[in-house]
Coordinates of C-alpha atoms and ligand atoms in Angstrom, one line a residue:
M90 CA -277.5 -51.2 146.6
T91 CA -276.5 -50.3 143.1
A92 CA -277.5 -53.7 141.8
R93 CA -280.9 -53.3 143.4
I94 CA -281.6 -50.0 141.7
L95 CA -280.4 -51.4 138.5
W96 CA -282.6 -54.5 139.1
T97 CA -285.8 -52.4 139.3
R98 CA -284.8 -50.3 136.3
C99 CA -284.3 -53.4 134.3
F100 CA -287.2 -55.3 135.5
S101 CA -289.5 -54.6 132.6
A102 CA -286.7 -54.5 130.1
I103 CA -286.8 -57.0 127.2
R104 CA -283.6 -56.3 125.4
G105 CA -280.4 -56.9 127.4
E106 CA -282.2 -58.3 130.4
A107 CA -280.7 -61.8 130.0
K108 CA -277.3 -60.4 129.7
I109 CA -277.6 -58.2 132.8
R110 CA -278.9 -61.1 134.8
R111 CA -275.9 -63.1 133.7
N112 CA -273.5 -60.4 134.5
L113 CA -275.0 -59.9 138.0
R114 CA -274.8 -63.6 138.7
N115 CA -271.2 -63.7 137.6
G116 CA -270.4 -60.6 139.7
K117 CA -269.2 -58.7 136.6
P118 CA -269.2 -54.9 136.8
L119 CA -271.8 -53.3 134.6
S120 CA -270.7 -50.8 132.0
A121 CA -273.0 -47.9 131.9
D122 CA -273.1 -47.4 128.2
R123 CA -273.0 -51.1 127.1
D124 CA -274.8 -53.1 129.6
Y125 CA -277.7 -50.9 130.6
P126 CA -280.6 -51.5 128.3
T127 CA -282.4 -48.3 127.3
P128 CA -285.0 -48.1 130.0
M129 CA -288.3 -49.4 128.7
N130 CA -291.0 -47.0 128.1
D131 CA -293.2 -47.1 131.2
A132 CA -295.7 -44.6 129.8
F133 CA -296.5 -46.7 126.7
E134 CA -296.6 -49.8 128.8
A135 CA -299.0 -48.1 131.3
L136 CA -301.4 -47.5 128.4
G137 CA -301.7 -51.3 128.0
L138 CA -299.6 -52.0 125.0
C139 CA -297.8 -55.4 124.8
A140 CA -294.1 -55.7 125.5
E141 CA -293.2 -56.3 121.8
L142 CA -294.8 -53.0 120.8
V143 CA -293.2 -51.1 123.7
A144 CA -289.8 -52.5 122.7
E145 CA -290.3 -51.4 119.1
L146 CA -291.2 -47.9 120.2
N147 CA -288.2 -47.9 122.4
S148 CA -285.9 -48.7 119.6
L149 CA -287.6 -46.0 117.5
G150 CA -286.7 -43.5 120.2
Y151 CA -290.3 -42.6 121.2
E152 CA -289.9 -41.3 124.7
E153 CA -293.5 -40.8 125.7
P154 CA -297.0 -40.9 124.2
T155 CA -298.3 -37.8 122.5
P156 CA -301.6 -36.4 123.9
I157 CA -303.7 -38.0 121.2
Q158 CA -302.0 -41.3 121.9
S159 CA -302.6 -41.1 125.7
A160 CA -306.2 -40.3 125.1
A161 CA -307.0 -42.8 122.3
I162 CA -305.0 -45.9 123.0
P163 CA -306.8 -47.2 126.2
P164 CA -310.3 -47.0 124.7
F165 CA -309.1 -48.4 121.5
L166 CA -307.6 -51.4 123.3
A167 CA -311.0 -51.8 125.0
G168 CA -312.6 -52.1 121.6
K169 CA -314.6 -48.8 121.9
D170 CA -315.6 -46.8 118.8
L171 CA -313.7 -43.5 118.6
L172 CA -314.0 -40.2 116.8
G173 CA -310.6 -38.5 117.0
Q174 CA -309.5 -35.0 116.1
A175 CA -305.8 -34.5 115.5
A176 CA -303.6 -32.6 113.2
T177 CA -300.8 -34.2 111.1
G178 CA -297.6 -34.4 113.1
T179 CA -299.3 -35.1 116.4
G180 CA -298.7 -38.8 116.3
K181 CA -302.3 -39.7 115.1
T182 CA -301.2 -42.6 113.0
A183 CA -299.6 -44.4 115.9
A184 CA -302.6 -43.5 118.1
F185 CA -304.7 -46.0 116.1
A186 CA -302.0 -48.2 114.6
L187 CA -300.5 -49.4 117.9
P188 CA -303.7 -50.5 119.7
L189 CA -305.0 -52.2 116.5
I190 CA -301.7 -54.1 116.1
H191 CA -301.9 -55.1 119.7
R192 CA -305.4 -56.5 119.1
V193 CA -305.0 -58.4 115.9
A194 CA -301.3 -59.5 115.6
S195 CA -301.8 -62.8 117.3
T196 CA -304.7 -63.8 115.0
K197 CA -303.7 -65.5 111.7
P198 CA -305.6 -63.8 108.8
A199 CA -307.4 -66.1 106.3
P200 CA -306.8 -65.6 102.5
H201 CA -308.6 -62.5 101.2
K202 CA -310.0 -61.7 104.7
P203 CA -308.1 -58.8 106.4
L204 CA -308.8 -58.1 110.0
V205 CA -308.4 -54.3 109.9
L206 CA -309.3 -51.9 107.2
V207 CA -307.9 -48.4 107.2
L208 CA -309.4 -46.1 104.6
V209 CA -307.4 -43.1 103.4
P210 CA -308.0 -40.3 100.8
T211 CA -304.8 -40.6 98.8
R212 CA -302.2 -43.1 97.7
E213 CA -299.5 -41.1 99.4
L214 CA -301.2 -41.5 102.8
A215 CA -301.9 -45.2 102.0
V216 CA -298.1 -45.7 101.6
Q217 CA -297.2 -43.6 104.7
V218 CA -299.7 -45.3 107.0
S219 CA -298.8 -48.7 105.6
E220 CA -295.1 -48.0 106.4
A221 CA -296.0 -47.0 110.0
F222 CA -298.0 -50.2 110.6
H223 CA -295.1 -52.2 109.2
R224 CA -292.5 -50.4 111.3
Y225 CA -294.5 -50.9 114.6
G226 CA -295.6 -54.4 113.9
R227 CA -292.3 -55.8 112.7
S228 CA -291.4 -57.9 115.7
L229 CA -295.0 -59.3 115.8
R230 CA -294.7 -60.3 112.2
L231 CA -297.7 -58.2 111.3
S232 CA -298.6 -58.4 107.6
V233 CA -299.7 -55.1 105.9
A234 CA -301.0 -54.4 102.4
P235 CA -301.4 -50.9 100.9
I236 CA -304.2 -51.1 98.2
Y237 CA -304.5 -48.0 96.0
G238 CA -305.5 -46.9 92.5
G239 CA -302.8 -46.8 89.9
Q240 CA -301.0 -49.9 91.2
D241 CA -301.1 -53.3 89.4
F242 CA -304.2 -55.3 90.5
Y243 CA -302.2 -58.6 90.3
R244 CA -299.7 -57.6 93.0
Q245 CA -302.5 -56.4 95.4
T246 CA -304.5 -59.6 94.8
V247 CA -301.5 -61.8 95.6
A248 CA -301.0 -59.9 98.8
L249 CA -304.7 -60.2 99.7
K250 CA -304.7 -63.9 98.9
R251 CA -301.7 -64.5 101.1
G252 CA -303.8 -63.1 104.0
T253 CA -303.0 -59.8 105.6
H254 CA -303.7 -58.4 109.1
V255 CA -304.2 -54.8 107.9
V256 CA -305.3 -53.4 104.6
I257 CA -304.7 -49.6 104.1
A258 CA -306.7 -48.5 101.1
T259 CA -308.2 -45.7 99.0
P260 CA -312.0 -46.1 98.7
G261 CA -312.2 -46.5 94.9
R262 CA -309.7 -49.3 94.8
V263 CA -311.4 -51.2 97.6
L264 CA -314.7 -51.1 95.6
D265 CA -312.8 -52.5 92.6
H266 CA -311.5 -55.4 94.7
M267 CA -315.0 -55.9 96.2
R268 CA -316.4 -56.2 92.7
R269 CA -313.7 -58.7 91.6
G270 CA -314.3 -60.7 94.7
T271 CA -310.7 -60.4 95.9
I272 CA -311.5 -58.8 99.2
D273 CA -313.8 -60.3 101.8
F274 CA -314.8 -58.3 104.9
S275 CA -316.3 -61.1 107.0
D276 CA -313.4 -61.2 109.4
I277 CA -313.0 -57.4 109.8
Q278 CA -312.7 -56.3 113.4
S279 CA -311.9 -52.7 113.1
V280 CA -312.3 -49.9 110.5
V281 CA -310.4 -46.6 110.5
L282 CA -311.4 -43.6 108.4
D283 CA -308.2 -41.6 108.4
E284 CA -308.6 -38.0 107.3
A285 CA -312.3 -38.7 107.0
D286 CA -313.0 -35.0 106.4
E287 CA -310.7 -35.0 103.4
M288 CA -312.4 -38.1 102.0
L289 CA -315.8 -36.4 102.3
D290 CA -314.4 -33.2 100.7
I291 CA -313.0 -35.2 97.8
G292 CA -316.5 -36.8 97.3
F293 CA -315.9 -40.3 98.6
A294 CA -319.1 -40.3 100.7
E295 CA -321.0 -42.7 98.4
D296 CA -318.0 -45.0 98.1
L297 CA -317.5 -45.0 101.9
E298 CA -321.2 -45.9 102.4
L299 CA -321.0 -48.8 100.0
I300 CA -317.8 -50.1 101.7
L301 CA -319.2 -49.7 105.2
E302 CA -322.4 -51.4 104.2
A303 CA -320.4 -54.5 103.2
I304 CA -318.7 -54.8 106.5
P305 CA -320.2 -56.7 109.4
K306 CA -322.0 -54.4 111.9
V307 CA -320.1 -55.6 115.0
R308 CA -316.9 -53.7 114.5
Q309 CA -314.8 -51.0 116.0
T310 CA -314.7 -47.7 114.1
A311 CA -312.4 -44.7 114.4
Y312 CA -313.1 -41.6 112.4
V313 CA -310.2 -39.1 112.5
V314 CA -311.8 -35.8 111.7
P315 CA -311.4 -32.1 112.6
R316 CA -314.1 -30.7 114.9
A317 CA -316.1 -29.1 112.0
H318 CA -316.7 -32.5 110.3
K319 CA -317.7 -34.5 113.4
V320 CA -321.5 -34.2 112.7
T321 CA -321.1 -35.3 109.1
A322 CA -319.0 -38.3 110.2
L323 CA -321.6 -39.2 112.8
D324 CA -324.3 -39.0 110.2
L325 CA -322.4 -41.3 107.9
E326 CA -322.7 -44.1 110.5
S327 CA -326.5 -43.6 110.7
P328 CA -326.4 -44.5 114.4
T329 CA -329.4 -46.0 116.1
L330 CA -329.7 -46.4 119.9
A331 CA -326.3 -44.7 120.3
L332 CA -324.9 -42.9 123.3
I333 CA -322.9 -39.7 122.6
F334 CA -321.0 -37.9 125.2
C335 CA -320.1 -34.2 125.0
R336 CA -318.0 -32.1 127.4
T337 CA -320.6 -29.4 128.2
R338 CA -324.3 -28.9 128.4
I339 CA -324.1 -26.3 125.6
E340 CA -322.4 -28.8 123.3
V341 CA -325.1 -31.4 124.2
D342 CA -327.9 -29.0 123.2
E343 CA -326.1 -27.8 120.0
L344 CA -325.4 -31.4 118.8
A345 CA -329.0 -32.4 119.7
E346 CA -330.4 -29.7 117.6
R347 CA -328.2 -30.5 114.6
M348 CA -329.1 -34.2 114.8
V349 CA -332.8 -33.5 115.1
G350 CA -332.3 -31.4 112.0
R351 CA -330.9 -34.5 110.3
G352 CA -334.0 -36.5 111.1
Y353 CA -332.9 -38.4 114.2
R354 CA -335.0 -39.0 117.3
V355 CA -332.9 -37.4 120.0
E356 CA -333.0 -37.1 123.8
V357 CA -330.5 -35.2 125.9
M358 CA -329.3 -35.8 129.4
H359 CA -327.2 -33.7 131.7
G360 CA -326.5 -33.0 135.4
G361 CA -329.1 -30.2 135.6
M362 CA -332.1 -32.6 135.0
T363 CA -334.2 -34.1 137.7
Q364 CA -334.0 -37.8 138.4
N365 CA -337.6 -38.2 137.2
I366 CA -336.9 -36.7 133.8
R367 CA -333.7 -38.8 133.5
D368 CA -335.6 -42.0 134.3
R369 CA -338.1 -41.1 131.6
V370 CA -335.3 -40.7 129.0
I371 CA -333.8 -44.0 130.0
K372 CA -337.1 -45.7 129.7
K373 CA -337.5 -44.3 126.2
A374 CA -334.0 -45.5 125.2
R375 CA -334.9 -49.0 126.6
A376 CA -338.0 -49.1 124.5
A377 CA -335.9 -48.2 121.5
A378 CA -338.1 -45.1 121.0
L379 CA -335.1 -42.9 120.2
D380 CA -332.0 -43.0 118.0
L381 CA -329.5 -40.9 120.0
L382 CA -329.0 -40.1 123.6
I383 CA -326.7 -37.2 123.9
A384 CA -325.3 -36.6 127.4
T385 CA -322.6 -34.8 129.3
D386 CA -319.9 -36.9 131.1
V387 CA -321.5 -35.9 134.4
A388 CA -324.8 -37.5 133.4
A389 CA -322.9 -40.6 132.2
Ligands
LIG481 P1 -298.4 -38.4 112.4 O1 -299.1 -37.3 113.2 O2 -299.0 -39.7 112.5 O3 -298.1 -37.9 111.0 O4 -296.9 -38.6 113.1 C1 -295.9 -37.6 113.0 C2 -294.5 -38.2 113.3 O5 -294.3 -38.4 114.7 C3 -294.2 -39.6 112.7 O6 -292.9 -39.4 112.0 C4 -294.1 -40.5 113.9 O7 -293.0 -41.5 113.6 C5 -293.7 -39.6 115.0 N1 -294.2 -40.1 116.3 C6 -295.5 -40.6 116.6 N2 -295.6 -40.8 117.9 C7 -294.5 -40.4 118.5 C8 -294.1 -40.4 119.9 N3 -294.8 -40.8 120.9 N4 -292.8 -39.9 120.2 C9 -292.0 -39.5 119.1 N5 -292.4 -39.5 117.8 C10 -293.6 -39.9 117.5

């Protein structure tokens, strides 16, 4: 009976599993503190992250996902675009780093062509985010390069030439590499704007626009911004034929008004509308006669 319970507990374990199987086969008693692997983290596994990442989180002592991680990881894994709002210290870095590592680690990056670009406002954040990617992706042999102003170009160019999965960069330095031809965005799968509000406040809007324009359009984007900056971040993407979901009808109407003010062709949809009107809106969207369809989850 004990063995059975232990068996289920160890079923999903990576580390120590072989040893436990061996001990059970040989009828050896199990020592609680030496032979039991730390139970694997079911909650992270349930979000869809691969076993290597779950094992890494386990060894870092992460017991369960934080709220932003629970909310963001599944849609990230599904390749959806995200706009997240999370304060520092809430685990926001792991919320985008883990699913991105999961998605790209098995692809070999070509020279000068990173697969993920994370844009950050400061060199300190570049280093911090780069360390986080490195820590989580260690066992998957993820390659990471921080690219920021003030550091030697040669070193960064060598790293880019070698081929890196993830580049974490300040906007100015990315532009410098673009002009030198040492970075190529043709293989980019995902772009993250970390602390996007801070980048806009600093005055990076134009740089960001130039960088985003140079990146293939089919890509996943995650802006991490506080609520107050959501509209500006949305505007930066210049969405066309986009679906935007809000929690309440009031939020739908407020956002619609602000986006109309910014020159977009907008329609709204919520549970209170008759089917006839909803059909008309859908027809308009199909005919590409509008830029944004803003809806409540109910209408979705
Ligand atoms: P951040 O909000 O990204 O600055 O992360 C704050 C700190 O929380 C970092 O030191 C992370 O290593 C840590 N952290 C992130 N996710 C978790 C988690 N699920 N459990 C425990 N610590 C975490």
